[in-house]
Coordinates of C-alpha atoms in Angstrom, one line a residue:
Chain A
X3 CA 113.1 56.9 58.9
X4 CA 116.1 57.6 61.1
X5 CA 115.8 60.1 63.9
X6 CA 118.7 62.2 62.6
X7 CA 116.8 64.2 60.1
X8 CA 114.1 65.0 62.7
X9 CA 116.7 66.0 65.3
X10 CA 118.5 68.1 62.7
X11 CA 115.3 69.7 61.7
X12 CA 114.5 70.6 65.3
X13 CA 118.0 72.1 65.7
X14 CA 117.5 74.1 62.5
X15 CA 114.2 75.5 63.8
X16 CA 115.9 76.5 67.0
X17 CA 118.6 78.3 65.1
X18 CA 116.0 80.0 62.9
X19 CA 114.1 81.2 66.0
X20 CA 117.2 82.7 67.5
X21 CA 118.2 84.4 64.2
X22 CA 114.6 85.7 63.7
X23 CA 114.4 87.2 67.2
X24 CA 117.9 88.8 67.2
X25 CA 118.6 89.8 63.6
X26 CA 115.2 90.7 62.0
X27 CA 112.9 93.4 63.3
X28 CA 112.7 97.1 64.0
X29 CA 116.1 98.4 65.0
X30 CA 117.9 95.5 63.3
X31 CA 117.2 94.4 59.7
X32 CA 113.7 95.4 58.7
X33 CA 113.8 97.1 55.3
X34 CA 110.4 98.7 54.4
X35 CA 109.1 97.8 57.8
X36 CA 108.9 94.1 57.3
X37 CA 111.1 91.0 57.9
X38 CA 111.1 87.5 56.4
X39 CA 109.4 84.6 58.2
X40 CA 112.6 82.7 58.6
X41 CA 111.1 80.0 60.9
X42 CA 108.3 79.3 58.3
X43 CA 110.9 79.1 55.5
X44 CA 112.9 76.5 57.6
X45 CA 109.7 74.5 58.3
X46 CA 108.8 74.4 54.6
X47 CA 112.3 73.4 53.7
X48 CA 112.6 70.6 56.3
X49 CA 109.1 69.2 55.7
X50 CA 110.2 68.1 52.2
X51 CA 112.5 65.5 53.8
X52 CA 110.5 64.3 56.7
X53 CA 107.7 61.7 57.1
X54 CA 104.3 63.2 57.5
X55 CA 103.9 62.8 61.2
X56 CA 107.3 64.2 62.3
X57 CA 106.8 67.0 59.7
X58 CA 103.5 68.1 61.3
X59 CA 105.0 67.8 64.8
X60 CA 107.9 69.9 63.7
X61 CA 105.5 72.6 62.4
X62 CA 103.7 72.6 65.7
X63 CA 106.9 72.8 67.7
X64 CA 108.2 75.7 65.5
X65 CA 104.9 77.6 65.8
X66 CA 104.8 77.1 69.6
X67 CA 108.3 78.5 69.9
X68 CA 107.2 81.6 67.9
X69 CA 104.2 81.9 70.2
X70 CA 106.3 81.6 73.4
X71 CA 108.8 84.2 72.3
X72 CA 106.2 86.6 70.8
X73 CA 103.3 88.5 72.2
X74 CA 100.3 86.7 70.8
X75 CA 98.3 84.0 72.7
X76 CA 99.9 80.6 72.8
X77 CA 98.9 78.2 70.0
X78 CA 98.0 80.6 67.2
X79 CA 101.4 80.4 65.4
X80 CA 101.5 76.7 66.2
X81 CA 98.2 76.2 64.4
X82 CA 99.4 78.3 61.4
X83 CA 102.7 76.4 61.1
X84 CA 100.9 73.0 61.3
X85 CA 98.6 74.0 58.5
X86 CA 101.6 75.2 56.4
X87 CA 103.5 72.0 57.1
X88 CA 100.5 70.0 56.0
X89 CA 100.1 72.0 52.8
X90 CA 103.8 71.6 52.1
X91 CA 103.4 67.8 52.6
X92 CA 100.6 67.8 50.0
X93 CA 102.6 69.9 47.5
X94 CA 106.1 68.6 48.0
X95 CA 106.0 66.2 45.1
X96 CA 106.0 69.3 42.9
X97 CA 109.1 70.7 44.5
X98 CA 111.2 69.7 41.5
X99 CA 109.3 72.0 39.2
X100 CA 110.6 75.3 37.9
X101 CA 112.2 77.5 40.5
X102 CA 109.8 80.4 39.8
X103 CA 106.8 78.1 40.4
X104 CA 108.3 76.9 43.7
X105 CA 109.0 80.5 44.7
X106 CA 105.5 81.5 43.9
X107 CA 104.3 78.6 46.0
X108 CA 106.3 79.7 49.0
X109 CA 105.0 83.3 48.5
X110 CA 101.4 82.0 48.6
X111 CA 102.2 79.8 51.7
X112 CA 103.7 82.9 53.5
X113 CA 100.6 85.0 52.6
X114 CA 98.3 82.3 53.7
X115 CA 100.2 81.9 57.0
X116 CA 99.8 85.6 57.8
X117 CA 96.2 85.7 56.7
X118 CA 95.4 82.6 58.9
X119 CA 97.2 84.2 61.8
X120 CA 95.2 87.4 61.4
X121 CA 91.9 85.6 61.2
X122 CA 92.6 83.4 64.2
X123 CA 94.0 86.2 66.3
X124 CA 90.9 88.2 65.6
X125 CA 88.8 85.3 66.8
X126 CA 90.8 85.4 70.0
X127 CA 90.2 89.1 70.5
X128 CA 93.5 90.5 69.1
X129 CA 92.8 93.7 67.2
X130 CA 95.6 93.2 64.6
X131 CA 93.4 94.0 61.6
X132 CA 93.7 97.7 62.5
X133 CA 97.4 97.6 61.8
X134 CA 98.2 100.4 59.3
X135 CA 99.6 99.4 55.9
X136 CA 98.5 95.8 56.6
X137 CA 98.2 94.6 53.0
X138 CA 101.6 96.1 52.1
X139 CA 103.2 94.5 55.1
X140 CA 101.7 91.1 54.2
X141 CA 103.0 91.2 50.6
X142 CA 106.5 92.5 51.5
X143 CA 106.9 89.9 54.3
X144 CA 105.8 87.1 51.9
X145 CA 108.4 88.4 49.3
X146 CA 111.1 88.5 51.9
X147 CA 110.2 85.0 52.9
X148 CA 110.7 83.8 49.3
X149 CA 114.1 85.5 49.3
X150 CA 115.0 83.9 52.6
X151 CA 113.8 80.5 51.3
X152 CA 116.1 80.9 48.3
X153 CA 119.0 80.6 50.8
X154 CA 117.4 78.3 53.3
X155 CA 116.0 75.6 51.0
X156 CA 119.3 74.6 49.3
X157 CA 121.1 74.7 52.6
X158 CA 118.5 72.5 54.3
X159 CA 118.4 70.2 51.3
X160 CA 122.2 69.7 51.5
X161 CA 121.9 68.9 55.2
X162 CA 118.9 66.6 55.1
X163 CA 119.0 64.9 51.7
X164 CA 121.6 62.3 52.5
X165 CA 120.3 61.8 56.0
X166 CA 116.7 61.0 55.2
X167 CA 116.0 57.4 54.4
X168 CA 112.7 58.0 52.6
X169 CA 112.6 61.3 50.9
X170 CA 109.8 62.9 48.9
X171 CA 112.0 62.3 45.8
X172 CA 112.1 58.6 46.2
X173 CA 108.3 58.2 46.6
Chain B
X30 CA 81.8 49.8 55.8
X31 CA 83.1 53.3 56.0
X32 CA 86.6 53.3 54.6
X33 CA 88.4 54.7 57.7
X34 CA 91.7 54.4 55.9
X35 CA 90.5 57.2 53.5
X36 CA 91.5 59.6 56.3
X37 CA 95.3 59.5 56.3
X38 CA 97.1 59.5 59.6
X39 CA 98.6 62.9 58.7
X40 CA 95.2 64.4 58.2
X41 CA 94.0 63.0 61.5
X42 CA 97.1 64.4 63.2
X43 CA 96.6 67.8 61.5
X44 CA 93.1 68.0 62.9
X45 CA 94.3 66.9 66.3
X46 CA 97.1 69.5 66.4
X47 CA 94.8 72.3 65.1
X48 CA 92.3 71.4 67.9
X49 CA 95.2 71.3 70.4
X50 CA 96.4 74.7 69.2
X51 CA 92.9 76.2 69.7
X52 CA 92.6 74.6 73.1
X53 CA 96.0 76.1 74.2
X54 CA 95.0 79.5 72.8
X55 CA 91.7 79.4 74.6
X56 CA 93.3 78.5 77.9
X57 CA 96.0 81.2 77.4
X58 CA 93.5 83.9 76.6
X59 CA 91.2 82.9 79.5
X60 CA 94.2 82.8 81.9
X61 CA 95.3 86.3 80.6
X62 CA 98.8 85.0 80.0
X63 CA 99.2 83.5 83.5
X64 CA 99.1 79.8 84.6
X65 CA 100.4 77.2 82.1
X66 CA 101.2 79.9 79.5
X67 CA 103.3 81.8 81.9
X68 CA 105.1 78.7 83.0
X69 CA 105.9 77.7 79.4
X70 CA 107.0 81.3 78.5
X71 CA 109.3 81.4 81.5
X72 CA 110.8 78.1 80.5
X73 CA 111.3 79.2 76.9
X74 CA 112.9 82.4 78.2
X75 CA 115.3 80.5 80.4
X76 CA 116.3 78.4 77.4
X77 CA 116.5 81.1 74.8
X78 CA 117.6 84.2 76.7
X79 CA 121.3 83.3 77.1
X80 CA 121.6 82.2 73.4
X81 CA 119.7 85.3 72.2
X82 CA 121.9 87.6 74.2
X83 CA 124.9 86.0 72.7
X84 CA 123.4 86.2 69.2
X85 CA 122.3 89.8 69.8
X86 CA 125.9 90.8 70.5
X87 CA 126.8 89.4 67.1
X88 CA 123.7 90.6 65.3
X89 CA 123.9 94.3 66.4
X90 CA 127.0 95.2 64.5
X91 CA 125.8 93.4 61.4
X92 CA 122.4 95.0 61.6
X93 CA 124.0 98.4 62.3
X94 CA 126.3 98.0 59.2
X95 CA 123.5 97.1 56.9
X96 CA 121.3 99.9 58.3
X97 CA 124.2 102.4 57.9
X98 CA 124.8 101.4 54.3
X99 CA 121.1 101.6 53.4
X100 CA 120.7 105.0 55.1
X101 CA 123.8 106.6 53.7
X102 CA 121.9 108.5 51.0
X103 CA 119.6 110.1 53.4
X104 CA 122.3 111.2 55.9
X105 CA 123.1 114.6 54.3
X106 CA 119.4 115.6 54.4
X107 CA 119.1 114.4 58.0
X108 CA 122.2 116.4 58.9
X109 CA 120.7 119.6 57.5
X110 CA 117.4 119.0 59.4
X111 CA 119.3 118.2 62.6
X112 CA 121.3 121.4 62.4
X113 CA 118.1 123.5 62.1
X114 CA 116.5 121.6 64.9
X115 CA 119.6 122.1 67.0
X116 CA 119.3 125.9 66.6
X117 CA 115.6 125.8 67.6
X118 CA 116.4 123.5 70.6
X119 CA 119.2 125.8 71.7
X120 CA 116.7 128.6 71.9
X121 CA 114.2 126.4 73.7
X122 CA 116.8 125.4 76.2
X123 CA 117.3 129.1 77.1
X124 CA 113.6 129.5 77.5
X125 CA 113.4 126.4 79.7
X126 CA 116.2 127.6 81.9
X127 CA 114.4 130.9 82.4
X128 CA 111.2 129.0 83.3
X129 CA 113.1 126.7 85.6
X130 CA 114.4 129.7 87.5
X131 CA 110.9 131.1 87.8
X132 CA 109.6 127.7 89.0
X133 CA 112.3 127.4 91.7
X134 CA 111.5 130.9 92.9
X135 CA 107.8 130.1 93.0
X136 CA 108.4 126.9 94.9
X137 CA 110.4 128.7 97.4
X138 CA 107.7 131.3 97.9
X139 CA 105.0 128.7 98.2
X140 CA 107.2 126.5 100.4
X141 CA 106.7 123.5 98.2
X142 CA 108.9 120.4 98.0
X143 CA 110.6 120.1 94.6
X144 CA 109.4 117.1 92.6
X145 CA 111.5 114.0 93.0
X146 CA 112.3 111.7 90.2
X147 CA 110.9 108.2 90.2
X148 CA 113.1 105.1 90.6
X149 CA 114.0 103.4 87.3
X150 CA 115.9 100.3 86.3
X151 CA 118.0 100.5 83.2
X152 CA 117.6 97.6 80.8
X153 CA 118.7 96.6 77.4
X154 CA 116.7 95.2 74.5
X155 CA 117.7 91.5 74.5
X156 CA 115.6 90.2 71.7
X157 CA 112.8 91.1 69.2
X158 CA 109.5 89.6 68.4
X159 CA 109.6 86.6 66.1
X160 CA 106.8 88.1 64.0
X161 CA 106.1 91.5 62.5
X162 CA 102.6 91.4 64.0
X163 CA 104.0 91.3 67.6
X164 CA 105.0 94.8 68.7
X165 CA 106.9 93.5 71.7
X166 CA 110.5 93.5 72.8
X167 CA 112.3 91.4 75.5
X168 CA 114.6 93.2 77.9
X169 CA 117.4 91.7 80.0
X170 CA 115.9 92.5 83.4
X171 CA 113.2 90.6 85.3
X172 CA 111.7 89.8 88.7
X173 CA 115.2 89.7 90.2
X174 CA 115.6 93.4 89.3
X175 CA 112.2 94.5 90.7
X176 CA 110.4 94.5 87.4
X177 CA 106.7 93.8 87.5
X178 CA 103.8 93.6 85.1
X179 CA 102.2 97.0 84.3
X180 CA 105.3 99.1 84.8
X181 CA 106.0 101.8 82.3
X182 CA 109.1 101.5 80.0
X183 CA 110.6 104.7 78.8
X184 CA 113.7 105.9 76.9
X185 CA 115.2 109.4 76.2
X186 CA 112.4 110.2 73.7
X187 CA 109.4 109.2 75.8
X188 CA 107.1 106.3 76.5
X189 CA 108.2 103.0 74.9
X190 CA 105.5 100.7 76.3
X191 CA 104.6 98.7 79.4
X192 CA 105.8 95.4 80.9
X193 CA 103.2 92.7 80.2
X194 CA 105.1 89.6 81.1
X195 CA 108.0 89.1 83.5
X196 CA 110.3 86.1 84.0
X197 CA 113.2 85.8 86.5
X198 CA 115.8 87.6 84.4
X199 CA 113.8 88.9 81.5
X200 CA 110.6 90.7 80.8
X201 CA 108.4 91.4 77.8
X202 CA 107.6 95.0 76.8
X203 CA 104.4 95.6 74.8
X204 CA 105.2 98.7 72.7
X205 CA 102.8 101.6 72.5
X206 CA 102.6 100.8 68.7
X207 CA 100.9 97.5 69.4
X208 CA 97.2 97.5 68.4
X209 CA 96.5 95.8 71.8
X210 CA 98.1 98.8 73.7
X211 CA 96.3 101.8 75.0
X212 CA 97.6 104.9 76.7
X213 CA 95.7 107.7 78.4
X214 CA 97.2 111.0 77.2
X215 CA 96.9 114.8 77.8
X216 CA 97.2 117.2 74.9
X217 CA 99.6 120.0 76.1
X218 CA 98.0 122.4 73.6
X219 CA 94.4 122.1 74.8
X220 CA 94.9 120.3 78.1
X221 CA 92.2 117.8 77.1
X222 CA 92.6 114.1 77.7
X223 CA 92.3 111.3 75.2
X224 CA 93.2 107.7 74.5
X225 CA 96.0 106.5 72.2
X226 CA 96.1 103.1 70.5
X227 CA 98.8 101.5 68.5
X228 CA 98.4 100.5 64.8
X229 CA 101.5 98.4 64.2
X230 CA 104.4 100.0 62.4
X231 CA 102.3 103.0 61.4
X232 CA 101.3 106.1 63.3
X233 CA 99.3 105.9 66.6
X234 CA 95.6 106.7 66.7
X235 CA 94.3 109.4 69.1
X236 CA 90.7 109.3 70.2
X237 CA 89.2 112.1 72.3
X238 CA 85.7 111.8 73.6
X239 CA 83.5 114.7 74.6
X240 CA 86.1 117.3 73.6
X241 CA 85.1 120.6 71.9
X242 CA 88.5 121.9 71.2
X243 CA 90.2 121.0 67.9
X244 CA 93.8 119.6 68.0
X245 CA 96.5 121.2 65.9
X246 CA 99.4 119.5 64.1
X247 CA 102.5 119.5 66.2
X248 CA 100.8 119.6 69.6
X249 CA 102.6 117.4 72.1
X250 CA 100.8 114.6 73.9
X251 CA 102.0 113.3 77.3
X252 CA 100.8 110.6 79.6
X253 CA 97.9 111.7 81.8
X254 CA 99.0 109.9 84.9
X255 CA 96.2 107.4 85.2
X256 CA 98.1 104.3 84.2
X257 CA 101.7 105.6 83.8
X258 CA 103.5 108.4 85.5
X259 CA 102.3 111.8 84.2
X260 CA 104.2 113.9 81.8
X261 CA 106.0 111.3 79.8
X262 CA 106.1 112.3 76.1
X263 CA 104.0 109.9 74.0
X264 CA 103.8 111.6 70.6
X265 CA 103.0 114.6 68.4
X266 CA 99.7 115.2 66.6
X267 CA 100.4 114.4 63.0
X268 CA 97.1 115.8 61.5
X269 CA 94.8 118.5 62.8
X270 CA 91.3 117.4 63.6
X271 CA 88.2 118.5 65.4
X272 CA 85.3 116.6 66.8
X273 CA 82.0 116.5 64.9
X274 CA 79.1 116.8 67.2
X275 CA 78.3 113.4 68.8
X276 CA 81.4 111.8 67.5
X277 CA 84.9 111.3 69.0
X278 CA 87.8 113.3 67.7
X279 CA 90.1 110.9 65.9
X280 CA 93.4 111.7 64.4
X281 CA 96.9 110.2 63.9
X282 CA 99.9 110.8 66.1
X283 CA 103.6 110.3 65.4
X284 CA 105.2 108.4 68.3
X285 CA 107.9 110.2 70.3
X286 CA 110.1 107.1 70.3
X287 CA 112.2 105.9 67.5
X288 CA 111.4 102.2 67.4
X289 CA 114.4 101.4 65.1
X290 CA 116.8 103.0 67.6
X291 CA 115.6 101.3 70.7
X292 CA 118.5 99.8 72.6
X293 CA 118.7 100.9 76.3
X294 CA 115.4 101.6 78.1
X295 CA 114.3 102.4 81.6
X296 CA 111.6 100.6 83.5
X297 CA 109.8 102.9 85.9
X298 CA 109.7 100.8 89.1
X299 CA 109.0 103.5 91.6
X300 CA 105.5 104.5 90.5
X301 CA 102.1 102.9 90.7
X302 CA 98.8 104.2 89.4
X303 CA 97.7 104.4 93.0
X304 CA 100.1 107.3 93.4
X305 CA 97.9 109.4 91.2
X306 CA 95.4 111.4 93.0
X307 CA 92.1 111.8 91.2
X308 CA 89.5 114.4 92.1
X309 CA 86.4 112.3 92.9
X310 CA 84.1 115.1 91.6
X311 CA 85.7 115.9 88.3
X312 CA 87.6 112.7 87.7
X313 CA 90.6 114.8 86.8
X314 CA 94.1 114.3 88.1
X315 CA 94.6 117.1 90.6
X316 CA 97.8 116.3 92.3
X317 CA 100.7 113.9 91.8
X318 CA 103.0 113.1 94.7
X319 CA 105.9 112.3 92.3
X320 CA 107.1 114.8 89.7
X321 CA 107.3 114.2 86.0
X322 CA 109.7 111.5 85.0
X323 CA 113.0 112.7 83.7
X324 CA 115.2 110.5 81.7
X325 CA 118.9 110.8 82.2

């Protein structure tokens, strides 16, 4: 596999992190008190076109960036993004299925990512489970992530499809 | 022979990266955000801050436009409420002016120095948290501007949060709405002290231990001066409550600050908890060398 898709994926993750930390959130765009997980959507979209090892490392890097620019202990989002990248790797052969099914898959991945973060952050002494309206926030964030993915996935596909030597589709 | 190939390389890498993540998190928690974690965060800030500031300049008008369009239906109602509030505030202003005159007169009689304002540094919100679970903001001022960990961050409405990480030219503010934040407060209605904790995007939670007086809806809560300068508005009691014998009084509080409107903030650099004078017998704050913080 050439290095270009990997480099492009890293660049896309950087752009997603910048957009996430400047455009989405309280005071910017945050309808109903939640914002999409744009970085996660980009990781899911990129993993489709990468080999397993670079895909997992991309997830780890993306998560670590989220950790570094957020307020939680380092490593928690990195772990979450790695797990989501791994699950996407396992499921990517089904990415050609009906759009609603893919959307539902991304919804479940976004829910799982948040749940995993909550559990691990609780293990590390972060009292996030006391957040009011937690379930509502989890569901709305997952829905927004699906909406964001609807824009991100085709754009990433267009960018990476031709540049990746071995894609999930050719396997 | 055990089929080692059964474990794919990606699975092995997944396990390795998950373990590495846990290791990093453990070190970061044990180091309390210092050490390697601080170094990495400072590096990430140096890399991202200039890009984020540029992106923020572009994002603000876009976000403002979208926010304006989505709020247009509620503007008429808000205007009516604002007008009635304006009338009430005008009356309160007259009352305050009368009280100020009396205070000046009393200070002159008692030969007291008028309270001085504490030094503050004005900063702007440079970027937001990358996750809804992180109730933090990054500001465009850092060590170079005299910002230090633990300092209070305020805006025109009241207490915003405290500095919990500082880099050369940026700093992280942990908002009072963060579940990991705690603020000592005084109820201006009962003069009792309590503890406020954040609950994410929802209302704050007030806990009062050993109190016998009930709290009423609308009572104002200000900082008690133990950790932050005294007298900074924190919130308003949202639901009346009273303590049941043996249990803490617990109720919800509407924060004074409007999170969605945070833009410019002030970091209180001229005050330390050591400035507060605590009566060793009662444990109460008896005198504060610096007066209540006023926000211009």
